Short mmCIF file of C-alpha atoms in Angstrom, two decimals:
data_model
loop_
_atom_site.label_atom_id
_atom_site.label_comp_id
_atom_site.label_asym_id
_atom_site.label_seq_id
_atom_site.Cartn_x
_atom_site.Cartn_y
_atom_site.Cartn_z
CA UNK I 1 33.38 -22.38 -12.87
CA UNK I 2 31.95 -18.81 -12.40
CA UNK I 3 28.39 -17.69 -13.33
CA UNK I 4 29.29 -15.83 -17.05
CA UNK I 5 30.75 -19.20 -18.35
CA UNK I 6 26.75 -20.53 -16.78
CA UNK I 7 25.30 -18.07 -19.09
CA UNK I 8 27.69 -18.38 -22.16
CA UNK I 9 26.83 -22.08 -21.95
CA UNK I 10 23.28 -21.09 -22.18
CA UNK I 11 23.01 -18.38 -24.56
CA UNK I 12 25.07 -20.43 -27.21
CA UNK I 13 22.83 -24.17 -26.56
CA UNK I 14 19.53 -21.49 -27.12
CA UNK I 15 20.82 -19.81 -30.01
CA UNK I 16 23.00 -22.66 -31.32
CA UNK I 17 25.06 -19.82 -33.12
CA UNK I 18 28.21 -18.68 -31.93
CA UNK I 19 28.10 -14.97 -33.37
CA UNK I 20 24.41 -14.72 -32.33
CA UNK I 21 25.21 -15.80 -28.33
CA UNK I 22 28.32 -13.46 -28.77
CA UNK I 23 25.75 -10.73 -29.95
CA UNK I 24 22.87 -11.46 -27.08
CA UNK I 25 25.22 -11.26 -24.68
CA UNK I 26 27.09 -7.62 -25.59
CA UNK I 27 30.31 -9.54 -26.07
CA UNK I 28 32.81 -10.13 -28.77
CA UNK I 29 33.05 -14.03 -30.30
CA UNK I 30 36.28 -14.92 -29.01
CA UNK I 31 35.94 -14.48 -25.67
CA UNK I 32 32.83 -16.48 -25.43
CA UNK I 33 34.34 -19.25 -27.69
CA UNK I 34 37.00 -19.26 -24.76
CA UNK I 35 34.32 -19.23 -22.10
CA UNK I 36 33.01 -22.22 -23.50
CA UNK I 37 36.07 -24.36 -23.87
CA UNK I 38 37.25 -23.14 -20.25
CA UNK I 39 33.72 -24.80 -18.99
CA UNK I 40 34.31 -27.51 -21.22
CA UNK I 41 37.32 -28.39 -19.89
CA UNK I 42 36.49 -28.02 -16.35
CA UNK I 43 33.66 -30.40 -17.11
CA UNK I 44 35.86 -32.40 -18.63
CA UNK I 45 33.20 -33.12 -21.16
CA UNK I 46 32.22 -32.02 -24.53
CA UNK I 47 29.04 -29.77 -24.86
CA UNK I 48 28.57 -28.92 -28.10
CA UNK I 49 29.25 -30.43 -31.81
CA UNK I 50 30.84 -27.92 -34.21
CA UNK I 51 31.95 -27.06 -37.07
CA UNK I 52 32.05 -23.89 -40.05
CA UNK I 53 28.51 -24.76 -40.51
CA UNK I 54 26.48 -25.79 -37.47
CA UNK I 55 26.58 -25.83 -33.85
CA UNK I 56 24.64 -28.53 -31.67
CA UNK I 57 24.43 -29.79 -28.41
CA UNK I 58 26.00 -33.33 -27.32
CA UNK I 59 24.20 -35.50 -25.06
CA UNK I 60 26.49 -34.46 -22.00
CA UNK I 61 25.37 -30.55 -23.07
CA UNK I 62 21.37 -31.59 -23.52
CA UNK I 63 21.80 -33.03 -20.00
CA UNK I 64 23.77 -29.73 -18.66
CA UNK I 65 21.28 -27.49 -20.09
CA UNK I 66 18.03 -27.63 -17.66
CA UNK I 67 19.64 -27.68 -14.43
CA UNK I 68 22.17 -24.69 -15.48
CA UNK I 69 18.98 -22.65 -16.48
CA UNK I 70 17.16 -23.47 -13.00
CA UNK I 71 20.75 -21.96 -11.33
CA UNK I 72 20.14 -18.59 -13.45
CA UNK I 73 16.77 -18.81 -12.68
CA UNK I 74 17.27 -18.96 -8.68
CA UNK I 75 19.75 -16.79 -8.89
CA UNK I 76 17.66 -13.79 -10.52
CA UNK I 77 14.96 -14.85 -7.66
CA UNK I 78 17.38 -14.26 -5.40
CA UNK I 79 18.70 -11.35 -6.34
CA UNK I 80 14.98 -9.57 -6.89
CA UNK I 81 14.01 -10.75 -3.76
CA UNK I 82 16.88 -9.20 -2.01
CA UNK I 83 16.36 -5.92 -4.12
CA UNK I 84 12.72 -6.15 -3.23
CA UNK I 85 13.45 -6.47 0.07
CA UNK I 86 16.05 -3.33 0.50
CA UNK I 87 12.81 -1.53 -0.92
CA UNK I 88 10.79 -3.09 1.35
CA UNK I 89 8.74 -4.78 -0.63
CA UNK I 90 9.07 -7.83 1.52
CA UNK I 91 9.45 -8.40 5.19
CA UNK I 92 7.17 -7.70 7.93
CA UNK I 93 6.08 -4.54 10.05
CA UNK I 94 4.14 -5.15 13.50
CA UNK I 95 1.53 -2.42 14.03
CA UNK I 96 -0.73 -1.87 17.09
CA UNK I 97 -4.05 0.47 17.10
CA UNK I 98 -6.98 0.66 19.46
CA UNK I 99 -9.75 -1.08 17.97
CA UNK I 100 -12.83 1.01 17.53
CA UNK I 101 -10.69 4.70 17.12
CA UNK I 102 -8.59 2.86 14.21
CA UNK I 103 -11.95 1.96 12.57
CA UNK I 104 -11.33 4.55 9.31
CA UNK I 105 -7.91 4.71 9.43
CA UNK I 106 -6.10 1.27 9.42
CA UNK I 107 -7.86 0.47 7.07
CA UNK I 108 -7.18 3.09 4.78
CA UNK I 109 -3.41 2.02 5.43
CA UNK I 110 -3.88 -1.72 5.42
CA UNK I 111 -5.63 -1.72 1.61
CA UNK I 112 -3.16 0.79 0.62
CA UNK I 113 0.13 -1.45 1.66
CA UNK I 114 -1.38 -4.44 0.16
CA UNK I 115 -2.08 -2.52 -3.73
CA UNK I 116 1.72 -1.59 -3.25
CA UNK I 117 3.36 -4.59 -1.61
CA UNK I 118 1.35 -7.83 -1.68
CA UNK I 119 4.15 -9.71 -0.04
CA UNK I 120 4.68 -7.41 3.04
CA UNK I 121 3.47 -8.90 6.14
CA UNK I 122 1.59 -6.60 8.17
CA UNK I 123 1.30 -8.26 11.94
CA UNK I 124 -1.73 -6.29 14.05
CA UNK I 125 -1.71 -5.79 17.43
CA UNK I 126 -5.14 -4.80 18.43
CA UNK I 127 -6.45 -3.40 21.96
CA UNK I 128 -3.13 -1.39 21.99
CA UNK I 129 -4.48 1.72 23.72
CA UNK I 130 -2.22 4.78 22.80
CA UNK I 131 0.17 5.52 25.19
CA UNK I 132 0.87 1.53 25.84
CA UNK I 133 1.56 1.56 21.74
CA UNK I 134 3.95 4.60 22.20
CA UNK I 135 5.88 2.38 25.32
CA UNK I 136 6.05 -0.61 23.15
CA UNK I 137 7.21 1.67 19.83
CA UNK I 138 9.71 2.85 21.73
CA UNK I 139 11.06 -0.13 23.00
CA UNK I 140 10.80 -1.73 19.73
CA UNK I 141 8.04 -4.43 20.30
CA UNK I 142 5.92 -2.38 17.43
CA UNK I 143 7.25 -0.91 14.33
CA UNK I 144 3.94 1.46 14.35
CA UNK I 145 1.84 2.58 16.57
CA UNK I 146 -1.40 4.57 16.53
CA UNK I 147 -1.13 6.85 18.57
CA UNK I 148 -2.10 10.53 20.01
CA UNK I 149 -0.43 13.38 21.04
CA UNK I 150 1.53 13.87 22.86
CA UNK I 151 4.22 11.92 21.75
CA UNK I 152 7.21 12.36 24.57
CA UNK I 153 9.42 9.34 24.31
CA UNK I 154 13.03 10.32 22.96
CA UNK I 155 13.63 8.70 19.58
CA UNK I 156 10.16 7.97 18.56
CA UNK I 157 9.10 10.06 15.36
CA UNK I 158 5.32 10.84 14.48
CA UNK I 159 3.14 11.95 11.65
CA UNK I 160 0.25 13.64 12.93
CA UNK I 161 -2.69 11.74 10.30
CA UNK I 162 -6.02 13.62 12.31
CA UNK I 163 -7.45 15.52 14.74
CA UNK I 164 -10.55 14.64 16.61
CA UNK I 165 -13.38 16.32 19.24
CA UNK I 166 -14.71 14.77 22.25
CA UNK I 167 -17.91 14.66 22.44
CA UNK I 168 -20.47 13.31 25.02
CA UNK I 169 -22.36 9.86 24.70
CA UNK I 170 -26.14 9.33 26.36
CA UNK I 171 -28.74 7.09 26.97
CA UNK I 172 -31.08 8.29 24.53
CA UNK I 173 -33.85 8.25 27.30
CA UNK I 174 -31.26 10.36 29.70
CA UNK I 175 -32.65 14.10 30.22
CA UNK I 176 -29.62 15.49 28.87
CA UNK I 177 -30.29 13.74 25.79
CA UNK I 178 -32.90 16.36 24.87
CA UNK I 179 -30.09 19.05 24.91
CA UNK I 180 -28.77 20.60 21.66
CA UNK I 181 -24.98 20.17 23.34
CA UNK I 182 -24.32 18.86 26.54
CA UNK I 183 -21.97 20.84 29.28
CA UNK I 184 -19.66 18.60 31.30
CA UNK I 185 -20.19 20.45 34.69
CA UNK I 186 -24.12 19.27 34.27
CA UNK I 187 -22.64 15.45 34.60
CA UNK I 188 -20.93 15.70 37.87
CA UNK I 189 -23.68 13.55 39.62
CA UNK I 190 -23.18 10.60 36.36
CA UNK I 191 -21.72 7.40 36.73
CA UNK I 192 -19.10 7.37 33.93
CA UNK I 193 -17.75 4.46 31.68
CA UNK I 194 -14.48 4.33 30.60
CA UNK I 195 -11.64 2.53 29.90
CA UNK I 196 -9.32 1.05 33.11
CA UNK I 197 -7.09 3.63 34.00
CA UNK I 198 -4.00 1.52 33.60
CA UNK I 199 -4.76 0.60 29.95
CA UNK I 200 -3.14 3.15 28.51
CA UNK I 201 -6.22 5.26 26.75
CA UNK I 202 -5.45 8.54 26.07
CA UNK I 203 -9.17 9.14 26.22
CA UNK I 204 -9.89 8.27 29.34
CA UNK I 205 -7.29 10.79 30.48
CA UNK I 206 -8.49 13.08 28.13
CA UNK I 207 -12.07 12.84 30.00
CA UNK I 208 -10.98 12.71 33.35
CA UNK I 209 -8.94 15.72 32.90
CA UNK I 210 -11.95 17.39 31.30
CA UNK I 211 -14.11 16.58 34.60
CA UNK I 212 -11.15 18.00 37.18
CA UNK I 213 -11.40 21.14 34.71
CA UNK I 214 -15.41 21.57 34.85
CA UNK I 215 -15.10 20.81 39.08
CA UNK I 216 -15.26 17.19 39.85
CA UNK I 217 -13.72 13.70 39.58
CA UNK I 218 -16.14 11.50 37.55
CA UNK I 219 -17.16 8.24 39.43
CA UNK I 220 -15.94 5.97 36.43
CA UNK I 221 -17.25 2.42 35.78
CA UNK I 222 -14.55 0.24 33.66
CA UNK I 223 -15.00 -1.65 30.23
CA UNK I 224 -12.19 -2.89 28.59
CA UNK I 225 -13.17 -1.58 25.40
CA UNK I 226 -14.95 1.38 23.23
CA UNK I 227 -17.58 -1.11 21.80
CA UNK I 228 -18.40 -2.51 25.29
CA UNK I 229 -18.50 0.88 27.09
CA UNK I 230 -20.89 1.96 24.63
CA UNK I 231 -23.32 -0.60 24.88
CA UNK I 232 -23.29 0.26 28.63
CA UNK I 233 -23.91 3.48 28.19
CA UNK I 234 -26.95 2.62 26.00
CA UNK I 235 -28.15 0.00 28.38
CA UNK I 236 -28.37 2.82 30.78
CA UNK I 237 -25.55 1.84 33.29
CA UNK I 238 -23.64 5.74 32.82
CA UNK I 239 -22.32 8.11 30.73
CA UNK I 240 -18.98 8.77 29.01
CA UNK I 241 -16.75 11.11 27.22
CA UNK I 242 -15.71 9.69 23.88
CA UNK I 243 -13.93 11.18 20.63
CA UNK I 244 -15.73 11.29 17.09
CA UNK I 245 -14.19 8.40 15.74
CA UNK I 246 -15.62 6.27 17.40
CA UNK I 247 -19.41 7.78 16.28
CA UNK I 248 -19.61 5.05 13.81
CA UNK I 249 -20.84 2.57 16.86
CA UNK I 250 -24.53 3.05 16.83
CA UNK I 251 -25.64 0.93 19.49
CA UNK I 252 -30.29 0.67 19.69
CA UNK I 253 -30.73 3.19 22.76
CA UNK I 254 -27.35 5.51 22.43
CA UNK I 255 -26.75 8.93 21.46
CA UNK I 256 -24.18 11.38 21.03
CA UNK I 257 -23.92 15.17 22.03
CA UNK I 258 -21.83 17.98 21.07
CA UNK I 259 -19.81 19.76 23.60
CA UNK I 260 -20.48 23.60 24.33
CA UNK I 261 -17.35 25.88 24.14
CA UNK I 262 -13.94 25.60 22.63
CA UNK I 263 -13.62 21.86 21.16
CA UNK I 264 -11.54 19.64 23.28
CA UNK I 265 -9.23 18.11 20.48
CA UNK I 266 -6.89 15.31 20.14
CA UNK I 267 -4.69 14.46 17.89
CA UNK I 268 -4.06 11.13 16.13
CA UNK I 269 -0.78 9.93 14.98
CA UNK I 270 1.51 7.47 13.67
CA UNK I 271 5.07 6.73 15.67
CA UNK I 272 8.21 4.36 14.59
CA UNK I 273 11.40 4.97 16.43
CA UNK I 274 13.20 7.21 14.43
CA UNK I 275 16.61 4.46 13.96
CA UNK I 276 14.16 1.72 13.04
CA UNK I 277 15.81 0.01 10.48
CA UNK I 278 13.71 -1.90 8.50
CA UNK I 279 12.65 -1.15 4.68
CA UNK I 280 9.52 -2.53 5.06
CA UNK I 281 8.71 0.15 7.42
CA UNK I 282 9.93 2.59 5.64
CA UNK I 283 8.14 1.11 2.75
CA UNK I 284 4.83 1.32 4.93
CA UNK I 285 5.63 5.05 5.90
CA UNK I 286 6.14 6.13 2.25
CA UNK I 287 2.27 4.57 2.04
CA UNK I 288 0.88 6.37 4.53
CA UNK I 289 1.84 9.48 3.18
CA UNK I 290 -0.42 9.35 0.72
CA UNK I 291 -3.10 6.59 2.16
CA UNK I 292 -3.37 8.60 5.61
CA UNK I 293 -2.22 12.35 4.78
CA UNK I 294 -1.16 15.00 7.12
CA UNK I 295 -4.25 17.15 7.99
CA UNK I 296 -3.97 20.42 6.37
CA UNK I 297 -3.95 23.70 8.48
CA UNK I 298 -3.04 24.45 12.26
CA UNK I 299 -2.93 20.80 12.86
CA UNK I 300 -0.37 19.92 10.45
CA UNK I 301 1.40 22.79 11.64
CA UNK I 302 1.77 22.12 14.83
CA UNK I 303 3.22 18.12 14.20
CA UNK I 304 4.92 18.17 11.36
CA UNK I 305 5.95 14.52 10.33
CA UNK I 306 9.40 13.17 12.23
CA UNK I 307 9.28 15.63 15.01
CA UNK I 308 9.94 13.67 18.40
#
């Protein structure tokens, strides 16, 4: 029994009309009249009643009919849902971000994936600081990772999706508070909060490296994340060096400052390892193109997507 004597069986008990199943189904009559008595006499039953003048369905065909059409039905399900899949339309990509710096971005991408695949799974990973998301891209624990520049691990590929500035973040009752901009030599004497140095954040290395380049290594108090080091800083217990995405957080009793001078800039990006597989990733790539676009000018320039 082979599926096109399934569907001849079905197209002829729908239409009860030999030349009209013959017709539906882009074949001469013959050849389905064989079809039919080849399944017939497989069955070793009779399915249909005919003659010159009618065609109708036996008992032993009425009973064959329903769970033949749930076969053809599973089987189109199937085959979609493998199709669907090879487009990734289905499956499941495991993404990690740092919490308060993803707060524009994922979800730009999350909504996005969800219009254009409701049935791919997206898994987050939060509290994935950047360069522990780059570590765990490349050793394929994440399918994407948020992540900054720069990216160094062999076989991961980025997309740079934005830049940022640091910028400084105050008690708003702190002296430097009343300053336009605030110079990083002037808070050599601060306590600092940051981020653990073994977590990972590209920030924190980012603002220590600023300090060594203004004179001094900043005395740093650790918080385990941007929220919390924020509200620290407002409640007075230091000061830190923080990126503009993360301005959004406007804790009663914190402000922000401008840096004087060139900008200190990083750049924000998203990394897969470059033999990753999976359609749904790819599927969740071809998204972000348009969801979380390439900045336009020197920035895209200088990251162009896939380089690694």
């Amino acid at each position: 029994m082979e599926l096109r004597h399934l569907s001849a069986f079905v197209a002829v008990a729908e239409e009860l009309h030999f030349g009209r199943a013959a017709k539906r189904l882009q074949m001469a009559q013959p050849p389905l009249s064989q079809q039919i008595r080849q399944l017939e006499k497989e069955l070793g039953v009779q399915l249909f009643e005919r003659n010159t003048r009618s065609v109708r369905l036996t008992r032993a065909g009425e009973s064959f009919l329903q769970p033949v059409r749930t076969v053809l039905d599973d089987l189109d399900t199937a085959v979609r849902a493998a199709k669907a899949a090879g487009r990734g339309e289905y499956g499941r990509v495991t993404i990690g971000f740092a919490g308060a710096s993803s707060h524009e971005t994922l979800p730009h991408l999350t909504r996005a994936v969800r219009a254009a695949h409701p049935a791919l799974e997206l898994v987050m990973r939060g509290q994935t600081y950047a360069n522990v998301a780059l570590d765990r891209v490349a050793d394929g624990s994440l399918d994407l990772g948020f992540v900054r520049l720069p990216v160094t691990r062999p076989g991961v590929a980025y997309r740079v999706i934005d830049e940022e500035e640091m910028v400084c973040a105050l008690p708003f009752d702190h002296p430097l508070a009343r300053l336009e901009s605030v110079p990083i030599g002037v808070l050599a004497e601060e306590p600092f909060v940051s981020f653990p140095a073994n977590t990972g954040s590209t920030v924190r290395d980012a603002m220590v490296g600023a300090c060594e380049a203004a004179g001094f290594n900043p005395r740093v108090v650790q918080a385990p994340d941007s929220y919390t080091i924020l509200a620290l800083v407002a409640a007075g217990v230091g000061v830190t060096l923080t990126v503009t995405s993360v301005q959004h957080i406007q804790q009663h009793g914190l402000v922000y400052r401008p840096l004087p001078g060139p900008p200190i800039r990083l750049q924000a990006a998203l990394a897969w390892r470059a033999d990753n597989p999976s359609a749904a990733l790819r599927a969740v790539l071809a998204v972000a193109e348009e969801a979380l676009p390439t900045p336009t000018g020197p920035v895209g320039n200088r990251a162009p997507a896939g380089r690694n």
